């Protein structure tokens, strides 16, 4: 995402908004807490307050630029909103989050909705558990 996306959703271009959007766009981690963003910006020499980070993230969420997730047992994390739908697996031991997309799961949800005369307007699938074996060490 770029500065034009900030303008597109009706927000003014400000340095905090640009810095936070840039961080979310270029981070290796796709799910960052407000505190993670704050610490990263401070670590890069930016002068920004934690309250500003929260305020910008809330504005971005309201505008549809980011999604807020409340994964069980953890604080709120934010990820950029994209056109590509995906679901999540969350390790309860390490907090590691893995994104995945499965067309079979998506199709089955549509079939179940049709069976029950239900129109899906949005959904979220989060699998909680623990990574075992080699993934166990890569959190």
mmCIF file of C-alpha atoms in Angstrom:
data_model
loop_
_atom_site.group_PDB
_atom_site.id
_atom_site.type_symbol
_atom_site.label_atom_id
_atom_site.label_comp_id
_atom_site.label_asym_id
_atom_site.label_seq_id
_atom_site.Cartn_x
_atom_site.Cartn_y
_atom_site.Cartn_z
ATOM 1 C CA UNK A 1 0.000 0.000 0.000
ATOM 2 C CA UNK A 2 1.065 3.544 -0.647
ATOM 3 C CA UNK A 3 0.322 7.161 0.274
ATOM 4 C CA UNK A 4 -2.381 7.300 -2.408
ATOM 5 C CA UNK A 5 -4.277 4.606 -0.467
ATOM 6 C CA UNK A 6 -4.422 6.915 2.551
ATOM 7 C CA UNK A 7 -5.884 9.670 0.375
ATOM 8 C CA UNK A 8 -8.229 7.218 -1.394
ATOM 9 C CA UNK A 9 -9.980 6.388 1.900
ATOM 10 C CA UNK A 10 -10.466 10.072 2.724
ATOM 11 C CA UNK A 11 -7.609 10.621 5.163
ATOM 12 C CA UNK A 12 -5.021 13.369 4.937
ATOM 13 C CA UNK A 13 -1.422 12.450 4.306
ATOM 14 C CA UNK A 14 0.498 12.893 7.573
ATOM 15 C CA UNK A 15 3.935 11.664 8.529
ATOM 16 C CA UNK A 16 2.659 9.250 11.225
ATOM 17 C CA UNK A 17 0.139 7.722 8.799
ATOM 18 C CA UNK A 18 2.743 7.324 6.071
ATOM 19 C CA UNK A 19 5.314 5.811 8.473
ATOM 20 C CA UNK A 20 2.827 3.333 9.945
ATOM 21 C CA UNK A 21 1.463 2.303 6.546
ATOM 22 C CA UNK A 22 5.019 1.873 5.243
ATOM 23 C CA UNK A 23 5.933 -0.293 8.243
ATOM 24 C CA UNK A 24 2.852 -2.487 7.819
ATOM 25 C CA UNK A 25 3.509 -2.795 4.086
ATOM 26 C CA UNK A 26 7.171 -3.752 4.400
ATOM 27 C CA UNK A 27 7.276 -5.806 7.588
ATOM 28 C CA UNK A 28 8.170 -9.495 7.385
ATOM 29 C CA UNK A 29 5.552 -10.070 10.080
ATOM 30 C CA UNK A 30 2.024 -9.615 8.763
ATOM 31 C CA UNK A 31 0.389 -9.305 12.196
ATOM 32 C CA UNK A 32 1.736 -6.486 14.348
ATOM 33 C CA UNK A 33 0.481 -5.046 17.601
ATOM 34 C CA UNK A 34 0.387 -1.306 18.182
ATOM 35 C CA UNK A 35 3.272 -1.790 20.605
ATOM 36 C CA UNK A 36 5.299 -3.656 17.948
ATOM 37 C CA UNK A 37 4.755 -0.790 15.513
ATOM 38 C CA UNK A 38 5.613 1.807 18.141
ATOM 39 C CA UNK A 39 8.845 0.039 19.170
ATOM 40 C CA UNK A 40 9.906 -0.416 15.566
ATOM 41 C CA UNK A 41 9.332 3.248 14.702
ATOM 42 C CA UNK A 42 11.143 4.437 17.848
ATOM 43 C CA UNK A 43 13.971 2.024 17.036
ATOM 44 C CA UNK A 44 14.244 3.647 13.601
ATOM 45 C CA UNK A 45 14.612 7.089 15.181
ATOM 46 C CA UNK A 46 11.036 8.274 14.582
ATOM 47 C CA UNK A 47 9.478 10.625 17.110
ATOM 48 C CA UNK A 48 6.000 9.252 17.653
ATOM 49 C CA UNK A 49 3.842 8.483 20.664
ATOM 50 C CA UNK A 50 2.098 5.217 21.398
ATOM 51 C CA UNK A 51 -1.240 7.069 21.547
ATOM 52 C CA UNK A 52 -0.628 8.332 17.996
ATOM 53 C CA UNK A 53 0.045 4.787 16.791
ATOM 54 C CA UNK A 54 -3.234 3.587 18.331
ATOM 55 C CA UNK A 55 -5.136 6.546 16.868
ATOM 56 C CA UNK A 56 -3.737 5.983 13.354
ATOM 57 C CA UNK A 57 -4.442 2.238 13.494
ATOM 58 C CA UNK A 58 -8.024 2.924 14.565
ATOM 59 C CA UNK A 59 -8.406 5.401 11.692
ATOM 60 C CA UNK A 60 -6.949 2.852 9.267
ATOM 61 C CA UNK A 61 -9.305 0.169 10.580
ATOM 62 C CA UNK A 62 -12.354 2.438 10.230
ATOM 63 C CA UNK A 63 -11.245 3.334 6.692
ATOM 64 C CA UNK A 64 -10.751 -0.331 5.765
ATOM 65 C CA UNK A 65 -6.972 -0.186 5.301
ATOM 66 C CA UNK A 66 -6.220 -2.674 8.089
ATOM 67 C CA UNK A 67 -7.943 -5.514 9.891
ATOM 68 C CA UNK A 68 -7.747 -5.883 13.663
ATOM 69 C CA UNK A 69 -7.567 -9.421 15.049
ATOM 70 C CA UNK A 70 -7.978 -10.523 18.633
ATOM 71 C CA UNK A 71 -6.337 -13.919 18.577
ATOM 72 C CA UNK A 72 -7.040 -15.866 21.752
ATOM 73 C CA UNK A 73 -4.626 -15.250 24.582
ATOM 74 C CA UNK A 74 -2.986 -12.257 22.961
ATOM 75 C CA UNK A 75 -3.301 -8.568 22.342
ATOM 76 C CA UNK A 76 -4.882 -7.052 19.278
ATOM 77 C CA UNK A 77 -2.797 -7.304 16.129
ATOM 78 C CA UNK A 78 -3.218 -5.498 12.844
ATOM 79 C CA UNK A 79 -2.664 -6.574 9.260
ATOM 80 C CA UNK A 80 -3.128 -4.784 5.970
ATOM 81 C CA UNK A 81 -6.518 -5.324 4.371
ATOM 82 C CA UNK A 82 -6.161 -7.050 1.018
ATOM 83 C CA UNK A 83 -8.516 -8.400 -1.606
ATOM 84 C CA UNK A 84 -7.177 -11.901 -0.989
ATOM 85 C CA UNK A 85 -9.167 -13.739 1.673
ATOM 86 C CA UNK A 86 -7.188 -15.926 4.043
ATOM 87 C CA UNK A 87 -7.661 -17.699 7.330
ATOM 88 C CA UNK A 88 -5.298 -18.143 10.272
ATOM 89 C CA UNK A 89 -3.621 -20.818 12.382
ATOM 90 C CA UNK A 90 -2.423 -19.560 15.773
ATOM 91 C CA UNK A 91 0.068 -21.459 17.918
ATOM 92 C CA UNK A 92 -1.051 -21.226 21.536
ATOM 93 C CA UNK A 93 2.474 -22.003 22.740
ATOM 94 C CA UNK A 94 4.494 -19.478 20.734
ATOM 95 C CA UNK A 95 1.927 -17.009 19.398
ATOM 96 C CA UNK A 96 3.093 -17.693 15.826
ATOM 97 C CA UNK A 97 0.399 -16.909 13.233
ATOM 98 C CA UNK A 98 0.280 -18.631 9.840
ATOM 99 C CA UNK A 99 -2.035 -17.465 7.076
ATOM 100 C CA UNK A 100 -3.624 -19.986 4.735
ATOM 101 C CA UNK A 101 -6.275 -20.231 2.045
ATOM 102 C CA UNK A 102 -8.095 -23.436 1.182
ATOM 103 C CA UNK A 103 -10.621 -23.451 -1.678
ATOM 104 C CA UNK A 104 -12.258 -26.628 -0.357
ATOM 105 C CA UNK A 105 -12.980 -25.009 3.027
ATOM 106 C CA UNK A 106 -14.299 -21.886 1.299
ATOM 107 C CA UNK A 107 -16.571 -23.937 -0.996
ATOM 108 C CA UNK A 108 -17.906 -26.026 1.914
ATOM 109 C CA UNK A 109 -18.821 -22.840 3.827
ATOM 110 C CA UNK A 110 -20.807 -21.610 0.811
ATOM 111 C CA UNK A 111 -22.583 -24.964 0.525
ATOM 112 C CA UNK A 112 -23.518 -24.923 4.223
ATOM 113 C CA UNK A 113 -24.805 -21.376 3.954
ATOM 114 C CA UNK A 114 -26.945 -22.297 0.942
ATOM 115 C CA UNK A 115 -28.291 -25.361 2.743
ATOM 116 C CA UNK A 116 -29.486 -23.136 5.587
ATOM 117 C CA UNK A 117 -30.716 -20.242 3.391
ATOM 118 C CA UNK A 118 -27.986 -18.095 4.861
ATOM 119 C CA UNK A 119 -26.123 -15.298 3.068
ATOM 120 C CA UNK A 120 -22.543 -14.913 4.272
ATOM 121 C CA UNK A 121 -21.489 -11.269 4.441
ATOM 122 C CA UNK A 122 -18.145 -11.881 6.129
ATOM 123 C CA UNK A 123 -16.361 -14.638 7.970
ATOM 124 C CA UNK A 124 -13.215 -15.494 9.835
ATOM 125 C CA UNK A 125 -11.696 -18.901 10.462
ATOM 126 C CA UNK A 126 -9.031 -19.177 13.142
ATOM 127 C CA UNK A 127 -7.530 -22.530 14.080
ATOM 128 C CA UNK A 128 -5.884 -22.675 17.506
ATOM 129 C CA UNK A 129 -3.348 -25.328 18.469
ATOM 130 C CA UNK A 130 0.375 -25.960 18.563
ATOM 131 C CA UNK A 131 2.919 -26.436 15.817
ATOM 132 C CA UNK A 132 4.760 -29.731 16.280
ATOM 133 C CA UNK A 133 7.991 -31.111 14.891
ATOM 134 C CA UNK A 134 10.239 -28.810 12.895
ATOM 135 C CA UNK A 135 7.733 -25.899 12.905
ATOM 136 C CA UNK A 136 7.884 -26.041 16.687
ATOM 137 C CA UNK A 137 11.360 -24.472 16.566
ATOM 138 C CA UNK A 138 10.683 -21.756 13.980
ATOM 139 C CA UNK A 139 8.412 -19.400 15.879
#
